[in-house]
CSV table of C-alpha atoms in Angstrom, one decimal:
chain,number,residue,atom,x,y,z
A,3,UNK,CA,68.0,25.0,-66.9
A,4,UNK,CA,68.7,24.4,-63.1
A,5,UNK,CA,70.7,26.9,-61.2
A,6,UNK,CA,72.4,25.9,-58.0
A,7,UNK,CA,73.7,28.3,-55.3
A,8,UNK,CA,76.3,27.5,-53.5
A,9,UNK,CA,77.5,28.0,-49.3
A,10,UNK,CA,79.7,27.2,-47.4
A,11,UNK,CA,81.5,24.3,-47.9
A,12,UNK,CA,80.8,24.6,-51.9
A,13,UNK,CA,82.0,28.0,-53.3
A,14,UNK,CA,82.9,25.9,-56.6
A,15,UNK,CA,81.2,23.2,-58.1
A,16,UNK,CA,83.9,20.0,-59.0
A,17,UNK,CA,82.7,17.8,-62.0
A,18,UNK,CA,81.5,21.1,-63.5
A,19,UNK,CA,82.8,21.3,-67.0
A,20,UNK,CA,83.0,25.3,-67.5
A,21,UNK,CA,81.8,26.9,-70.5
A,22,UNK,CA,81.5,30.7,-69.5
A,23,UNK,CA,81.3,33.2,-67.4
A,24,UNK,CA,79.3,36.0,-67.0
A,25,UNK,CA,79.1,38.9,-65.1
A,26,UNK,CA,75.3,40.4,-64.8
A,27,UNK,CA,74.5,43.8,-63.6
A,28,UNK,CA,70.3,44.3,-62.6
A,29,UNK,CA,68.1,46.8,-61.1
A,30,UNK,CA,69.4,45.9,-57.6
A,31,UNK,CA,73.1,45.8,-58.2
A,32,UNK,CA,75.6,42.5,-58.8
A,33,UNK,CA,75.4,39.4,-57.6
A,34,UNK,CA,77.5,37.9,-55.5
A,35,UNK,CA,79.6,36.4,-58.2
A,36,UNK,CA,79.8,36.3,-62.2
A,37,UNK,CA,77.1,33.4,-63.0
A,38,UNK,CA,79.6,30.3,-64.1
A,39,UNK,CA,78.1,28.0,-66.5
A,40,UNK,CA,78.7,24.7,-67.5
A,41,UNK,CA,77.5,20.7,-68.0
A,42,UNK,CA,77.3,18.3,-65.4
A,43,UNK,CA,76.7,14.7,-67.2
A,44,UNK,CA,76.2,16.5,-70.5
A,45,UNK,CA,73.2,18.9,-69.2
A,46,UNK,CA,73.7,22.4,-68.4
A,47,UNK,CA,73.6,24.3,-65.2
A,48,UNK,CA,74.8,28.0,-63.8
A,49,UNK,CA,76.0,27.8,-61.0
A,50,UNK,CA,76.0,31.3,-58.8
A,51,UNK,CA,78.3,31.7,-55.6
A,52,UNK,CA,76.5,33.2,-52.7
A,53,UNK,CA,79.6,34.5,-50.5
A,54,UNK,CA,82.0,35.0,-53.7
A,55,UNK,CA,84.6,32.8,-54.7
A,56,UNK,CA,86.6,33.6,-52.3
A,57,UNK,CA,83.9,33.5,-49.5
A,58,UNK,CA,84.3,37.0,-48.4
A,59,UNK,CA,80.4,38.4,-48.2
A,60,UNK,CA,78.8,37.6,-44.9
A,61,UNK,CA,75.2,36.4,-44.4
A,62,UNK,CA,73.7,39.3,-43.9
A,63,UNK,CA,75.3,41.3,-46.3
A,64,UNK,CA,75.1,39.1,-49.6
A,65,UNK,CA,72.8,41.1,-52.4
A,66,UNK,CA,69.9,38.0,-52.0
A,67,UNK,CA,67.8,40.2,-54.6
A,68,UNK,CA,70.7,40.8,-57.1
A,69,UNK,CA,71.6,36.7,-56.8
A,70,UNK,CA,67.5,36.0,-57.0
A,71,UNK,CA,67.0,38.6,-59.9
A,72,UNK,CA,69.8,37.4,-62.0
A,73,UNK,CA,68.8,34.0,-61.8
A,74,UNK,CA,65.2,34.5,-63.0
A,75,UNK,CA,66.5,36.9,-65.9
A,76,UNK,CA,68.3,33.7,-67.2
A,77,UNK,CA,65.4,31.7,-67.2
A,78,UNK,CA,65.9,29.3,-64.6
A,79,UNK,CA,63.2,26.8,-64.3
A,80,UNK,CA,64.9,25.1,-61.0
A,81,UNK,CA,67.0,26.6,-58.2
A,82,UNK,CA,68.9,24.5,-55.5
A,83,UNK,CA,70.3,26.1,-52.8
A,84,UNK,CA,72.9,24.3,-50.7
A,85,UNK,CA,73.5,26.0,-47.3
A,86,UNK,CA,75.7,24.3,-43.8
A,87,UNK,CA,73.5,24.4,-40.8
A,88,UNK,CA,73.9,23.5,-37.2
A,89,UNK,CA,71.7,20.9,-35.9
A,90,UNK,CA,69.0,21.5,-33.2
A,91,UNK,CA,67.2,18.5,-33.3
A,92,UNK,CA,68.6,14.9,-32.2
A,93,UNK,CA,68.8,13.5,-35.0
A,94,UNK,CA,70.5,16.1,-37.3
A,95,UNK,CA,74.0,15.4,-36.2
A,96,UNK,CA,77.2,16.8,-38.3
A,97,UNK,CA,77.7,14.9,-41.6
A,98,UNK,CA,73.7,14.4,-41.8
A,99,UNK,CA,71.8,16.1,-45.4
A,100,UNK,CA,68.6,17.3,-44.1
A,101,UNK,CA,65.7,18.6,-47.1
A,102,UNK,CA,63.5,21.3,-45.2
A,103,UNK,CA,59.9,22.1,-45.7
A,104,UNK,CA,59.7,24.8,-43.5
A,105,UNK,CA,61.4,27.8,-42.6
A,106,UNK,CA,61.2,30.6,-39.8
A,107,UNK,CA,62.4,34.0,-40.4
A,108,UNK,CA,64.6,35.6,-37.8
A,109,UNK,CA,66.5,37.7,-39.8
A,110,UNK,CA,66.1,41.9,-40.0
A,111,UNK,CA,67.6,45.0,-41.7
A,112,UNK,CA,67.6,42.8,-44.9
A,113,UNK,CA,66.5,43.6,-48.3
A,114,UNK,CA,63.5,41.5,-48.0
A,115,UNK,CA,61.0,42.1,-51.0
A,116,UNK,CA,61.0,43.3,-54.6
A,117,UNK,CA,57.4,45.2,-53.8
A,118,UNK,CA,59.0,47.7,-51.6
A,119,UNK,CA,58.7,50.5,-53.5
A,120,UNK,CA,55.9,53.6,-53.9
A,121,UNK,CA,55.5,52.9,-57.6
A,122,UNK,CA,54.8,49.2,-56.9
A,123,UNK,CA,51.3,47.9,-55.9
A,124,UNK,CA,51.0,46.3,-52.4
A,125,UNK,CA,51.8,42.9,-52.5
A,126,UNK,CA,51.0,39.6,-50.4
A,127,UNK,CA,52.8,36.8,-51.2
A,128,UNK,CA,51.6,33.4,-50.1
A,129,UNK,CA,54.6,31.4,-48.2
A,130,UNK,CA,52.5,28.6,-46.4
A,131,UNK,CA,54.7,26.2,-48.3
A,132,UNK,CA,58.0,28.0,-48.4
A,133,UNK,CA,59.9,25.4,-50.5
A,134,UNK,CA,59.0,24.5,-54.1
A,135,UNK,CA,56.9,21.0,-53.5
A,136,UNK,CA,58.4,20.1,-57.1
A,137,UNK,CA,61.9,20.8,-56.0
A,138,UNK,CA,61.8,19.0,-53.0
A,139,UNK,CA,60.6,16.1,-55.0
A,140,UNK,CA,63.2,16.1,-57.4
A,141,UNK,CA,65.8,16.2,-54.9
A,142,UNK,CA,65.0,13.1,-52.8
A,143,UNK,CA,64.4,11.0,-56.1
A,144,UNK,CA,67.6,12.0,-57.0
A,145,UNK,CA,69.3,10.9,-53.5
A,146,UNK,CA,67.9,7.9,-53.6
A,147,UNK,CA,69.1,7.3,-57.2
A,148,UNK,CA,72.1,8.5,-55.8
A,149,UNK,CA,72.1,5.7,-52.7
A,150,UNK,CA,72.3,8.8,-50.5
A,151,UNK,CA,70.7,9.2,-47.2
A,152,UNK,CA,68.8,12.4,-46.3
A,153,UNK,CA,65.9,13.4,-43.6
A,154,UNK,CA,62.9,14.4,-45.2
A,155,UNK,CA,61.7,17.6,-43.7
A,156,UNK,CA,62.0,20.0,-40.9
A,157,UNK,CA,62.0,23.4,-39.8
A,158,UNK,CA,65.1,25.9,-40.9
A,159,UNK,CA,65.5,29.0,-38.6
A,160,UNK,CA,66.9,31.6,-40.3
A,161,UNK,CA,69.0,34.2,-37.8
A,162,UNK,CA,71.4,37.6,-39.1
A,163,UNK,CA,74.7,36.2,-38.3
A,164,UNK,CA,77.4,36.5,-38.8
A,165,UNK,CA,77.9,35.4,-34.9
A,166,UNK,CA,76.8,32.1,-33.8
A,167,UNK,CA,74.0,31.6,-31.6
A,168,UNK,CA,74.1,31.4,-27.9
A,169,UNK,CA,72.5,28.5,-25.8
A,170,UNK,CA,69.3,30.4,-24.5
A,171,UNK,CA,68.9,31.7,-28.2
A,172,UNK,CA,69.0,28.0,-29.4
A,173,UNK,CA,67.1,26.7,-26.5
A,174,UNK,CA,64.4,29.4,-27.7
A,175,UNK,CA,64.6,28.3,-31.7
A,176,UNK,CA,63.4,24.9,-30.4
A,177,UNK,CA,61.0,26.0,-28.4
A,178,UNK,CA,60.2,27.7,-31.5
A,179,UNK,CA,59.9,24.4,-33.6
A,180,UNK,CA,62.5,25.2,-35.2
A,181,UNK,CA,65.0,22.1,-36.0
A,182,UNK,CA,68.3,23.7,-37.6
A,183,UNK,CA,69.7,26.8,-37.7
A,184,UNK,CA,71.4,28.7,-40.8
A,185,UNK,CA,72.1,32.5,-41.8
A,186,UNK,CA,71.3,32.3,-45.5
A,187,UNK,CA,67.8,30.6,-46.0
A,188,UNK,CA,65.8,34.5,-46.0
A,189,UNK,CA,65.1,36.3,-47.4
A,190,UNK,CA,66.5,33.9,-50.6
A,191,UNK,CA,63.9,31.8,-50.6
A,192,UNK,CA,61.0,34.2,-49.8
A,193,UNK,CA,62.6,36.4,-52.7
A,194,UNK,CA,62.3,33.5,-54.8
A,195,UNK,CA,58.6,32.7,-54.6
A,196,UNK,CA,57.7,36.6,-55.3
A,197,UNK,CA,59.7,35.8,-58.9
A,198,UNK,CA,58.1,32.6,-59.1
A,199,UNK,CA,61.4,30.4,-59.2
A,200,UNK,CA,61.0,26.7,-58.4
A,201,UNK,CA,63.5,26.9,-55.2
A,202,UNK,CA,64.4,24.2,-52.7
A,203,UNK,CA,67.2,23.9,-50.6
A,204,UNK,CA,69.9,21.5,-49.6
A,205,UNK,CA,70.9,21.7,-46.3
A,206,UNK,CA,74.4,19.9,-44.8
A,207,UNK,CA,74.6,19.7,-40.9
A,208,UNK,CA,78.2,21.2,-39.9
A,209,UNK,CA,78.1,21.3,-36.4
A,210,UNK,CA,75.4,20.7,-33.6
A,211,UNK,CA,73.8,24.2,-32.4
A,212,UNK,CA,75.2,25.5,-29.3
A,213,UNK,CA,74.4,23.6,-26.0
A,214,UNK,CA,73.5,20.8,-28.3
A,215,UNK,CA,75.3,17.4,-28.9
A,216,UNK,CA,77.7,15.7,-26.6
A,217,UNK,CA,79.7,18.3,-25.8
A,218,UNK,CA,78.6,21.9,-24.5
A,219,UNK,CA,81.6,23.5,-25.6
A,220,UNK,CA,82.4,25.4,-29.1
A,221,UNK,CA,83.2,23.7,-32.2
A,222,UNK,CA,86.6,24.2,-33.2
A,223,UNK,CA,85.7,25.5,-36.9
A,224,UNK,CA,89.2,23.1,-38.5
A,225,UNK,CA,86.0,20.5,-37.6
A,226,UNK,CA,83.5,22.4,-39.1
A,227,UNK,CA,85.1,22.4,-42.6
A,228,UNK,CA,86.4,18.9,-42.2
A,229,UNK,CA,83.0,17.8,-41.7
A,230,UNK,CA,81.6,20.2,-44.4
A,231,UNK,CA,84.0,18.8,-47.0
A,232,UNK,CA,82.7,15.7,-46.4
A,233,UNK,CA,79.3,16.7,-46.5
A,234,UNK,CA,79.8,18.1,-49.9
A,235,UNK,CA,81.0,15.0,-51.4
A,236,UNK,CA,77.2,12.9,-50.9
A,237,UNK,CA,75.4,16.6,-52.2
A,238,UNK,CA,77.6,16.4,-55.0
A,239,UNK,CA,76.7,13.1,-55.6
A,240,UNK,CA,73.0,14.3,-54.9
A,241,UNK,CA,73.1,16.8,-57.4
A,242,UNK,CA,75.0,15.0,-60.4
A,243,UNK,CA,71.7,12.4,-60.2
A,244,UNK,CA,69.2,15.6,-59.9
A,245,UNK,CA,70.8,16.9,-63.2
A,246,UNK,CA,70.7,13.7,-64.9
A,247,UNK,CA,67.1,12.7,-63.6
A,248,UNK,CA,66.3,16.4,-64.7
A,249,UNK,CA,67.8,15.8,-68.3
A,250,UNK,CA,66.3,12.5,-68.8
């Protein structure tokens, strides 16, 4: 079964046809919402909310090892995240669907492991490849069943949030390598590979980073969400062909 978490921009899931919902409860609390599922083109999916419904958790504040938890109690052999990013780099301009390979952490005071406890062993989990190669594959052979244009690759930063960046801050994230910037990638994806999930994210560019683009000045967020809505329609699209391609 393939789970998909929604961001910003997708707290629902249209052409989901709902069968139930359930609320799950494990070792590390609730998730962020009750785990909806349904069929999308006859094969079924959960779908799991990372801000709520009504997007009221912030970034650094959603339960990442309640959502991750949950997910693998239910089996899921594939998770795709979708998360909004601002772009760094010159080609990752709002409206663009970017598939990332890599990922630096710049988050803190995060629940950031399941092996964090005395009665656990000492753990080391390999993250040279951060996302699922599997995953990644799937995804663009579904865009391009889908006639959808993504980039292929590049480097997410991860920063706490919830305040945007400043220029020097972005200025440093390139300098970094780093070529978008999000507040949800970790520790998701990290806590997926220490369960073992097949996890790969979808990334929409809502806005360029601050001091990049044309203009200097802040986004007004009305184009933020107009260009996220947007956005959402092609990774809808994206999706639909991942769960048929994943079905067939």
């Amino acid at each position: 079964m393939i789970a998909i978490i929604g961001g910003s921009g997708m707290n629902k899931l249209s052409g989901l046809e709902e069968l139930h919902r359930q609320i799950m409860r494990t070792p590390y609390g609730e998730p962020s919402s009750p785990l909806l599922f349904g069929t999308i083109n006859g094969q079924e999916i959960v779908f799991l909310s990372r801000h709520g419904y009504g997007h009221t958790i912030p970034p650094h504040a959603v339960n990442y090892r309640a959502n991750m938890w949950a997910l693998n109690a239910l089996q899921a052999d594939r998770v795709i995240a979708i998360a909004s990013v601002g772009g760094i780099r010159a080609d990752m301009i709002p409206g663009k669907i970017v598939i990332p390979d890599q990922i630096i952490d710049y988050t803190y005071d995060r629940k950031f492991t399941y092996f964090d406890g005395t009665d656990k062993a000492v753990t080391h989990t390999d993250f040279t490849q951060p996302y699922c190669p599997i995953g990644r594959a799937s995804i663009l052979r579904a865009a391009r069943h889908a006639g959808e244009s993504v980039i292929d690759g590049g480097v997410y930063a991860a920063t706490q949030g919830p305040r945007l960046e400043t220029e020097a801050e972005i200025n440093r994230l390139e300098r970094d390598g780093a070529d978008m910037v999000g507040m949800t990638g970790m520790p998701e994806t990290i806590l997926a590979r220490e369960l073992g999930l097949s996890y790969a994210t979808i990334a929409a560019v809502a806005n360029h980073a601050a001091g990049r683009g044309e203009s200097t000045q802040a986004v007004p967020l009305e184009t933020v969400y107009t260009v996220l809505e947007e956005s959402m329609v092609h990774v809808r699209n994206i999706l639909e062909h991942l769960v048929q391609d994943y079905g067939d």
